[in-house]
Coordinates of N, CA and C in Angstrom, one line a residue:
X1137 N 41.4 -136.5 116.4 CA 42.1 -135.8 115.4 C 41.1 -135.2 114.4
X1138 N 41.3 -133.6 114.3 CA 40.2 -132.9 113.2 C 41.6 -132.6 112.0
X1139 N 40.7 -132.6 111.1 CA 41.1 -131.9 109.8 C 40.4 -130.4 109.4
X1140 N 41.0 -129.4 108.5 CA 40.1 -128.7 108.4 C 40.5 -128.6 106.6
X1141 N 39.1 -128.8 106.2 CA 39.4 -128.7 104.3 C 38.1 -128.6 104.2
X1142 N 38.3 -127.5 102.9 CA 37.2 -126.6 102.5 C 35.8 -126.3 102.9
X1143 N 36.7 -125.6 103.8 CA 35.9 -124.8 104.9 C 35.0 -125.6 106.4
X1144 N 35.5 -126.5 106.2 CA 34.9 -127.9 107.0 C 35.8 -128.4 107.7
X1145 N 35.3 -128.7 109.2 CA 36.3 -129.6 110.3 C 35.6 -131.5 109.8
X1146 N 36.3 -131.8 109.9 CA 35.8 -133.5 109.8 C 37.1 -134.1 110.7
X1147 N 36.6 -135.2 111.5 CA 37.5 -135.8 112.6 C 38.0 -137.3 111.8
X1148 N 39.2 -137.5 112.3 CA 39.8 -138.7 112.0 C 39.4 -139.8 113.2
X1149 N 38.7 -140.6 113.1 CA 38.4 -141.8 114.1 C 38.9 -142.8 113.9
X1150 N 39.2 -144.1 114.7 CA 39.8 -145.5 114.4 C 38.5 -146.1 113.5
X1151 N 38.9 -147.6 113.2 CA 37.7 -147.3 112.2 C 36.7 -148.3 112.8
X1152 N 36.6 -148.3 114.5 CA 35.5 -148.7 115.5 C 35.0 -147.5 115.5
X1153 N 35.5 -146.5 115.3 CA 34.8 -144.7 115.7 C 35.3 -144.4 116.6
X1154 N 36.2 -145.2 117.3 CA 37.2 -144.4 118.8 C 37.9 -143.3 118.2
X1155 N 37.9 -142.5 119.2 CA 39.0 -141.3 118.7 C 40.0 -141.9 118.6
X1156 N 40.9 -141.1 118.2 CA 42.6 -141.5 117.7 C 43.2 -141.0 119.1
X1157 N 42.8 -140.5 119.9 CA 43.6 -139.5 121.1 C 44.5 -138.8 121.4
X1158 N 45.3 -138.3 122.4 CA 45.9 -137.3 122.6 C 47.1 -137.6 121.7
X1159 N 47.3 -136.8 120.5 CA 48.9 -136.9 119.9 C 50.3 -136.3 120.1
X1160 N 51.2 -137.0 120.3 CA 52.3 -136.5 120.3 C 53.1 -136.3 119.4
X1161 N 52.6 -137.1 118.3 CA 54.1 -136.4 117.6 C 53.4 -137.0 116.0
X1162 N 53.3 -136.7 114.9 CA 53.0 -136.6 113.6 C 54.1 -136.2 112.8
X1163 N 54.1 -137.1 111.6 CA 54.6 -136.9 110.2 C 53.9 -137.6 108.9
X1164 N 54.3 -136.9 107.7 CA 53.7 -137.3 106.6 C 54.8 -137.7 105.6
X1165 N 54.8 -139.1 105.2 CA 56.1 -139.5 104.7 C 56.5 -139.7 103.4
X1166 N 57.1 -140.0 102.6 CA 57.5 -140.0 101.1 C 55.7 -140.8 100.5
X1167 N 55.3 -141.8 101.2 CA 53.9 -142.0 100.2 C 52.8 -141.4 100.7
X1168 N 53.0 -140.2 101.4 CA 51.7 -139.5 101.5 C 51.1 -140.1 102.9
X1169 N 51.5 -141.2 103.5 CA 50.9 -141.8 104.6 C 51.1 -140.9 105.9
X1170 N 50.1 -140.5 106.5 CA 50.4 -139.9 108.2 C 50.7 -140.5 109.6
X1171 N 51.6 -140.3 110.2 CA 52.0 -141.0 111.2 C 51.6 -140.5 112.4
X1172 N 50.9 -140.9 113.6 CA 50.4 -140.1 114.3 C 50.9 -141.2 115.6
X1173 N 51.7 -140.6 116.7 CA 52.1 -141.4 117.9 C 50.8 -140.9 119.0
X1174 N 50.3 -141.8 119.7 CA 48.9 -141.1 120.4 C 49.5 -141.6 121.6
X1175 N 49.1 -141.1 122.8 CA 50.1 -141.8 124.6 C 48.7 -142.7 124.7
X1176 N 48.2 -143.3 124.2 CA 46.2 -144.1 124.6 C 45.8 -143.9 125.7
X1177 N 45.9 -144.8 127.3 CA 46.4 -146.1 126.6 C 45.9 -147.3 125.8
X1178 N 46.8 -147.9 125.3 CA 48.6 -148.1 125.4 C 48.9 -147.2 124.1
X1179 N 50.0 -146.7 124.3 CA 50.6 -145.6 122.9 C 50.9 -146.7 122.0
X1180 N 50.5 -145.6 120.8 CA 50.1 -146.4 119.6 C 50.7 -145.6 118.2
X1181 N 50.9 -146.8 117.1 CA 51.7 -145.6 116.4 C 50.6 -145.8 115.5
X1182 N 49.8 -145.1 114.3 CA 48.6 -145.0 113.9 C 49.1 -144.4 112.5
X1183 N 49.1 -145.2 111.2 CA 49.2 -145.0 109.7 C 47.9 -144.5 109.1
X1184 N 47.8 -143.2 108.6 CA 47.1 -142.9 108.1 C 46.7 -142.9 106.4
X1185 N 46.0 -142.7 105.5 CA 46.2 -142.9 103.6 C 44.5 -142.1 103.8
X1186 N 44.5 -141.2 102.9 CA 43.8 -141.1 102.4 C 42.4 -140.6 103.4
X1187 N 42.9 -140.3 104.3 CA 42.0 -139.7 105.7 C 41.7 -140.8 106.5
X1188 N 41.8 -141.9 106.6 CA 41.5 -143.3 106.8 C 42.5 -144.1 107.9
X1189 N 42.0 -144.5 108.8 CA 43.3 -145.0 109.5 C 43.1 -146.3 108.9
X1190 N 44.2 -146.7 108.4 CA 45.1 -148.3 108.1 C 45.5 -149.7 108.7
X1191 N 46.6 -148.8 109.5 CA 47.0 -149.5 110.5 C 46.9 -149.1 111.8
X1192 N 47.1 -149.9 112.7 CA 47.9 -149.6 114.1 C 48.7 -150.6 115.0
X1193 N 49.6 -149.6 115.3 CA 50.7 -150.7 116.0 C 50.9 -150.1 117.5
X1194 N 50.2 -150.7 118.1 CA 50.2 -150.9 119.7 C 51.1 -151.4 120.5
X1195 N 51.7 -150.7 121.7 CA 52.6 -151.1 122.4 C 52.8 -152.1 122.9
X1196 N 52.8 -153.9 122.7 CA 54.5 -153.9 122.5 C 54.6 -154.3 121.0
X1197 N 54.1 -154.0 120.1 CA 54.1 -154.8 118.7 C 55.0 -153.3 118.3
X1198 N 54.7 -152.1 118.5 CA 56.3 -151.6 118.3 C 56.5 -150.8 119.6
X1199 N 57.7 -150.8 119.8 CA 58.5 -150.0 121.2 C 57.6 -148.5 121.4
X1200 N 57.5 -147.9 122.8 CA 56.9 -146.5 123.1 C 57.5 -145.7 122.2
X1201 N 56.9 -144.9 121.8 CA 57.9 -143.5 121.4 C 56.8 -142.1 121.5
X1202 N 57.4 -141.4 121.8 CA 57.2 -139.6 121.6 C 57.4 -138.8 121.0
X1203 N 58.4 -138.8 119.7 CA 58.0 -138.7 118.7 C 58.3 -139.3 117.1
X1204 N 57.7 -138.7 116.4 CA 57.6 -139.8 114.9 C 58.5 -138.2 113.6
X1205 N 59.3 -138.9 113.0 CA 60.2 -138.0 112.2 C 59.8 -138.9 110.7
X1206 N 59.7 -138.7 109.5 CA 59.6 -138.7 107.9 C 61.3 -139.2 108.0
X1207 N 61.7 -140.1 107.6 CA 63.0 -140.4 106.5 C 62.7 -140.0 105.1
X1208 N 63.5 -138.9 104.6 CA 63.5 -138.8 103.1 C 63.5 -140.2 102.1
X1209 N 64.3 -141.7 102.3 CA 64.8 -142.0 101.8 C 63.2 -143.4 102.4
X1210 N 62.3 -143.0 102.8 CA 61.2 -143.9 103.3 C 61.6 -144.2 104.4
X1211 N 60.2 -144.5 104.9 CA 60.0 -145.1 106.0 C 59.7 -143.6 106.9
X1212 N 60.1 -143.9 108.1 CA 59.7 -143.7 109.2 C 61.0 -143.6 110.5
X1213 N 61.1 -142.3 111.4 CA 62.1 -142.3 112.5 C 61.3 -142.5 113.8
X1214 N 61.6 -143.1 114.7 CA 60.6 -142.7 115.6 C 61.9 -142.2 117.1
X1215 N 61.6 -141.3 118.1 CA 62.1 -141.1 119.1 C 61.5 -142.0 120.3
X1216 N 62.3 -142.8 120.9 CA 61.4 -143.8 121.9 C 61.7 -143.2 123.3
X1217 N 60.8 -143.5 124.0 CA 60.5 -143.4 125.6 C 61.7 -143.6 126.5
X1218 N 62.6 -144.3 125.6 CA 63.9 -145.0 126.9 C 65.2 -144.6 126.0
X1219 N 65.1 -142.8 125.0 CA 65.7 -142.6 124.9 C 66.9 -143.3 123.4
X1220 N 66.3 -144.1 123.1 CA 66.9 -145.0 121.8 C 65.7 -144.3 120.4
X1221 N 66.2 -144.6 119.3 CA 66.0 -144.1 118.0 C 65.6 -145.4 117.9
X1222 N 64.7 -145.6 116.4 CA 63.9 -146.5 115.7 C 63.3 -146.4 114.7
X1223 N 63.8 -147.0 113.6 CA 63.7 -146.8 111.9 C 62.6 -148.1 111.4
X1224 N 61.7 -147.6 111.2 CA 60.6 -148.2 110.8 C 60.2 -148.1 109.3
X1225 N 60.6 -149.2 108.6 CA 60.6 -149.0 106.9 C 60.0 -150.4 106.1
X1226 N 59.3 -150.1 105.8 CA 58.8 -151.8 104.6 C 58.6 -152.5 105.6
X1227 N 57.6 -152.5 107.1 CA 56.9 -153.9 107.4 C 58.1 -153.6 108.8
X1228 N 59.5 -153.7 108.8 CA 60.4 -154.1 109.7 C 60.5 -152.5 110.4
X1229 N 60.8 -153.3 112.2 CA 61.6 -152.3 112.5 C 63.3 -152.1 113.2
X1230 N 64.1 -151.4 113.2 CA 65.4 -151.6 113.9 C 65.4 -150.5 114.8
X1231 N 65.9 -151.1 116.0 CA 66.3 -150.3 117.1 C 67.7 -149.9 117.3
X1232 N 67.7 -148.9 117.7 CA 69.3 -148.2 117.5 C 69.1 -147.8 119.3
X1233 N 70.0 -148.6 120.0 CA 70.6 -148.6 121.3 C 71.2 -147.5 121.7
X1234 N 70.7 -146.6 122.9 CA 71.6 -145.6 123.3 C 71.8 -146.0 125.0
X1235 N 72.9 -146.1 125.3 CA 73.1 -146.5 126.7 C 73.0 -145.3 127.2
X1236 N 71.5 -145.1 128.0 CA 71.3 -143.7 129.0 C 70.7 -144.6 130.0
X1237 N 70.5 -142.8 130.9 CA 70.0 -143.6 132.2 C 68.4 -144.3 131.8
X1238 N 67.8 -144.6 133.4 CA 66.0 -144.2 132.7 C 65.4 -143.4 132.6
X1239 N 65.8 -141.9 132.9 CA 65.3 -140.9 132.7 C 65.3 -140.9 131.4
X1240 N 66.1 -141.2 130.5 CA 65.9 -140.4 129.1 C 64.5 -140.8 128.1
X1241 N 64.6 -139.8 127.2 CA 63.3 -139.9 126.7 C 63.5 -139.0 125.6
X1242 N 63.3 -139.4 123.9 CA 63.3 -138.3 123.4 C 62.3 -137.4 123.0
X1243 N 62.9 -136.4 123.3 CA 61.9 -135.4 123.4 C 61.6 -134.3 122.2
X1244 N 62.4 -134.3 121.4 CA 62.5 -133.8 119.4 C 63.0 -134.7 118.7
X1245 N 62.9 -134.9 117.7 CA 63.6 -135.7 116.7 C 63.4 -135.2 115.5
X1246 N 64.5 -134.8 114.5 CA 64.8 -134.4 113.2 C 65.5 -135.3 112.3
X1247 N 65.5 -135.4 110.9 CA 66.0 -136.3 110.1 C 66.5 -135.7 109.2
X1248 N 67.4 -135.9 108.5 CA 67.9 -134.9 107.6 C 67.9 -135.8 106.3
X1249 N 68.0 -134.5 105.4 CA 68.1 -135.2 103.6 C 68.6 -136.5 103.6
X1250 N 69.6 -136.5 104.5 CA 70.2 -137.7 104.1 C 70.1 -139.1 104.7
X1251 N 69.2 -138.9 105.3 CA 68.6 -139.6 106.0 C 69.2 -140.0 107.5
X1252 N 69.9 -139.2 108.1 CA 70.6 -138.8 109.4 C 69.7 -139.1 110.5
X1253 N 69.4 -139.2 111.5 CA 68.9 -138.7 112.7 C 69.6 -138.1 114.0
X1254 N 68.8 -137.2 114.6 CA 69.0 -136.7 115.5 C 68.0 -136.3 116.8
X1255 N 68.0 -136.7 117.8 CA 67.1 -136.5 118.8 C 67.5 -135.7 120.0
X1256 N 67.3 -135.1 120.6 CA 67.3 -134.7 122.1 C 66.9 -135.2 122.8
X1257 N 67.8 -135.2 124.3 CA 67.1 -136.1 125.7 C 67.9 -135.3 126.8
X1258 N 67.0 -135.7 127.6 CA 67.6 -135.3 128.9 C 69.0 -135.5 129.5
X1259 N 69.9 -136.5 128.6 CA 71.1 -137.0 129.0 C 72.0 -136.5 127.2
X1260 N 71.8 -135.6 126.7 CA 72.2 -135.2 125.7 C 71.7 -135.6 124.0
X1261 N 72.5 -135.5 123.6 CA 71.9 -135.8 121.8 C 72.4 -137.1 121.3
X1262 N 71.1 -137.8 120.6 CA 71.4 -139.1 120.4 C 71.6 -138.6 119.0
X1263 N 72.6 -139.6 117.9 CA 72.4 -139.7 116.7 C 72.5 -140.6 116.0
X1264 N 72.1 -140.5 114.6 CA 72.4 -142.0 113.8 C 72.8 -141.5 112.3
X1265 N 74.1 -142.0 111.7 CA 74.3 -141.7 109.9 C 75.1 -142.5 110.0
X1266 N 74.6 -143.2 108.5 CA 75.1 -143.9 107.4 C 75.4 -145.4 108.7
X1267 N 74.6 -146.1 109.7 CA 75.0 -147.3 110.5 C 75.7 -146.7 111.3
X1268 N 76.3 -145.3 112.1 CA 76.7 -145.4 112.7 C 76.0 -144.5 113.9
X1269 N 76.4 -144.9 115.1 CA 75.6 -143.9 116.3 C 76.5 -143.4 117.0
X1270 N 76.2 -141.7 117.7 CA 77.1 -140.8 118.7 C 76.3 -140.6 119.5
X1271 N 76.8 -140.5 121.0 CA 76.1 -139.6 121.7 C 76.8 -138.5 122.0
X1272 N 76.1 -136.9 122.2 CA 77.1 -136.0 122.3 C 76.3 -135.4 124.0
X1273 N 77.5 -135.2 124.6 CA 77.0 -134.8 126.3 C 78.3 -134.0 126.4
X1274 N 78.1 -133.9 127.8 CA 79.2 -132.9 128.4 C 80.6 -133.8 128.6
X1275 N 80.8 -134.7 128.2 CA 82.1 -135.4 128.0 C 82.9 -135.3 126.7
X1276 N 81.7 -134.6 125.6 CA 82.5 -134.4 124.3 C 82.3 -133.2 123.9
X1277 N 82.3 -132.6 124.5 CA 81.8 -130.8 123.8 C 80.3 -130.3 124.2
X1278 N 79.5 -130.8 125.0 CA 78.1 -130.4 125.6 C 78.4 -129.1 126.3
X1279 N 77.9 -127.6 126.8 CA 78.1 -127.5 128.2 C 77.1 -128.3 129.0
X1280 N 76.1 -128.8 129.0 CA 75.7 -129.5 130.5 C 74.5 -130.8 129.1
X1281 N 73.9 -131.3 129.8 CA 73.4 -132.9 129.4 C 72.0 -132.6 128.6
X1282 N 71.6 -131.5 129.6 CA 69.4 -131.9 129.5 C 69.8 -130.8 128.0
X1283 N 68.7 -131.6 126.9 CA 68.7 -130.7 125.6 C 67.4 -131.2 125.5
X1284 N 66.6 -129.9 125.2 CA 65.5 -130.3 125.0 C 64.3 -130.2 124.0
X1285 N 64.9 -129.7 123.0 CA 64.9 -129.1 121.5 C 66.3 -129.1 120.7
X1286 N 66.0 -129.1 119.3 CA 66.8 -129.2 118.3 C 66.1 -128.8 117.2
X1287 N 66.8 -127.9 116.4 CA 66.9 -127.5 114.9 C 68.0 -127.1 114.3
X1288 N 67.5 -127.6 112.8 CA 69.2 -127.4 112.3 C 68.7 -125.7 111.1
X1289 N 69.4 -125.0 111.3 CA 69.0 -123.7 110.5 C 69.7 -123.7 108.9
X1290 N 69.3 -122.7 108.0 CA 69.9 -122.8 106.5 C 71.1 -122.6 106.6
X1291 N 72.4 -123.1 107.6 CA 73.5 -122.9 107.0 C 74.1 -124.0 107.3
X1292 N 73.3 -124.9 107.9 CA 73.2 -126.1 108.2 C 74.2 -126.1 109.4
X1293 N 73.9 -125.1 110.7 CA 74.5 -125.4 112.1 C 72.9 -126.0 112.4
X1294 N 73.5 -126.7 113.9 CA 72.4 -127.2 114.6 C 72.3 -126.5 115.9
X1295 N 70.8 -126.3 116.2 CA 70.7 -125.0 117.5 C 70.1 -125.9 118.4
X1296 N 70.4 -125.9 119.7 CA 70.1 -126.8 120.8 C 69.4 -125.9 121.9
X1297 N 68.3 -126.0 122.3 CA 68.0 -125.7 123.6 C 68.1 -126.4 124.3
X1298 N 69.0 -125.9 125.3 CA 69.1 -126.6 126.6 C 69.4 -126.4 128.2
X1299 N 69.1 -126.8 129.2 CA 68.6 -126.2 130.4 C 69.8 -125.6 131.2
X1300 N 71.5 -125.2 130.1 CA 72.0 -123.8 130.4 C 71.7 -123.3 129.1
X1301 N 71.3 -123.1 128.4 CA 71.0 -121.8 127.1 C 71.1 -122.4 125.6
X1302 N 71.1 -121.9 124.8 CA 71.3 -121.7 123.5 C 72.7 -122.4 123.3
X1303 N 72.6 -123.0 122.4 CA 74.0 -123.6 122.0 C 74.2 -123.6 120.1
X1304 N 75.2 -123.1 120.2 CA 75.2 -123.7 118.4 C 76.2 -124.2 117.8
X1305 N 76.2 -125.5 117.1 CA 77.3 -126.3 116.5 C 77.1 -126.2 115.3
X1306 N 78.3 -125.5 114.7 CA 78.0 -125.7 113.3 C 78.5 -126.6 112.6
X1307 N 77.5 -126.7 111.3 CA 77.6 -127.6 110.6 C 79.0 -128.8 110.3
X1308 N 79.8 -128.3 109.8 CA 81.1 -128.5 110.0 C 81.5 -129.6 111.3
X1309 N 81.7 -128.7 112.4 CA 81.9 -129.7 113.3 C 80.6 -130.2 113.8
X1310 N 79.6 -130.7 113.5 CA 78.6 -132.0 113.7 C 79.1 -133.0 113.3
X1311 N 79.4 -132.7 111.8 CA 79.7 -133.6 110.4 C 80.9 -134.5 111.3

C-alpha cells in the first residue's frame, strides 16, 4: 500500500515491514482510522491511525470478507465471503446471517446515513436497518438474482447492476 503526500510516494508496511498486500476493499471511518481488507494469505482486516498499522485481525479471529464499508454512526460494515453482512464496532463483532447458496459472496457494499446496509451477491441484495434483515431476489421484485454492483444516487433511488441490466428502485419503494 503507497500513499502519495507532498509530492512523495511513501508505502504502508506491517510493522515486521511485510507489505500489507493485494487490497480489496478500504474505508476511513468516523475516527479517522483506515480499514484495509487484504486476500494474504490468510485475509486480513488491517486498522490503520496515523499512517501506521495498529491492528490486525486475521482469518478466523474475524470472518473472510471482500469488502469493508464506514458506519456513520462508528464502527465498521464488512461484506463477507459466504455472502452474510458484519458490523464491527468497539472491540465486538456481529454477524448478520443470510441464507444463500455457497456461491454467494459480497461483492459491493454501501451504508447509508443512517446507518443501513446494503450489499450485492450473486444470489441478489442482502440488507440490514434498524435490527432488521431482507433479502431482495427474483421472488420479491428482482428481474433475475446475480447483482453485482450497487449505488444509491441524489434522489435516493438505488441503481443495481446486474447480469440482465440496469435496474432502478426508487427510494420510496426500498424504504
Amino acid at each position: 500500500m503507497t500513499i502519495y503526500e507532498n509530492g512523495r510516494f511513501r508505502r504502508i508496511d506491517r510493522p515486521d515491514g511485510r507489505s500489507i498486500g493485494l487490497v480489496v476493499g478500504m474505508t476511513e471511518d468516523v475516527d479517522n482510522n483506515i480499514w484495509v481488507e487484504t486476500i494474504g494469505p490468510p485475509r486480513t482486516l488491517i486498522r490503520i491511525h496515523d499512517l501506521k498499522v495498529q491492528e490486525e485481525f486475521a482469518v478466523p479471529q474475524l470472518p473472510p470478507a471482500r469488502k469493508v464499508a464506514a458506519d456513520p454512526q462508528g464502527g465498521i460494515w464488512l461484506g463477507l465471503m459466504n455472502g452474510d453482512l458484519a458490523r464491527y464496532r468497539h472491540g465486538k463483532t456481529e454477524i448478520f446471517p443470510f441464507k444463500q447458496g455457497e456461491d454467494s459472496r459480497v461483492n459491493q457494499l454501501i451504508v447509508g446515513s443512517d446507518g443501513s446496509a446494503l450489499g450485492s451477491t450473486p444470489l441478489g441484495v442482502v440488507g440490514w436497518k434498524d435490527g432488521k434483515q431482507q433479502t431482495l431476489t427474483v421472488r420479491n421484485g428482482l428481474p433475475c438474482n446475480v447483482v453485482y454492483a450497487l449505488i444509491e444516487d441524489s434522489h435516493s433511488a438505488l441503481w443495481l447492476y446486474t447480469q440482465c441490466g440496469l435496474v432502478e428502485i426508487a427510494g420510496t419503494e426500498l424504504q
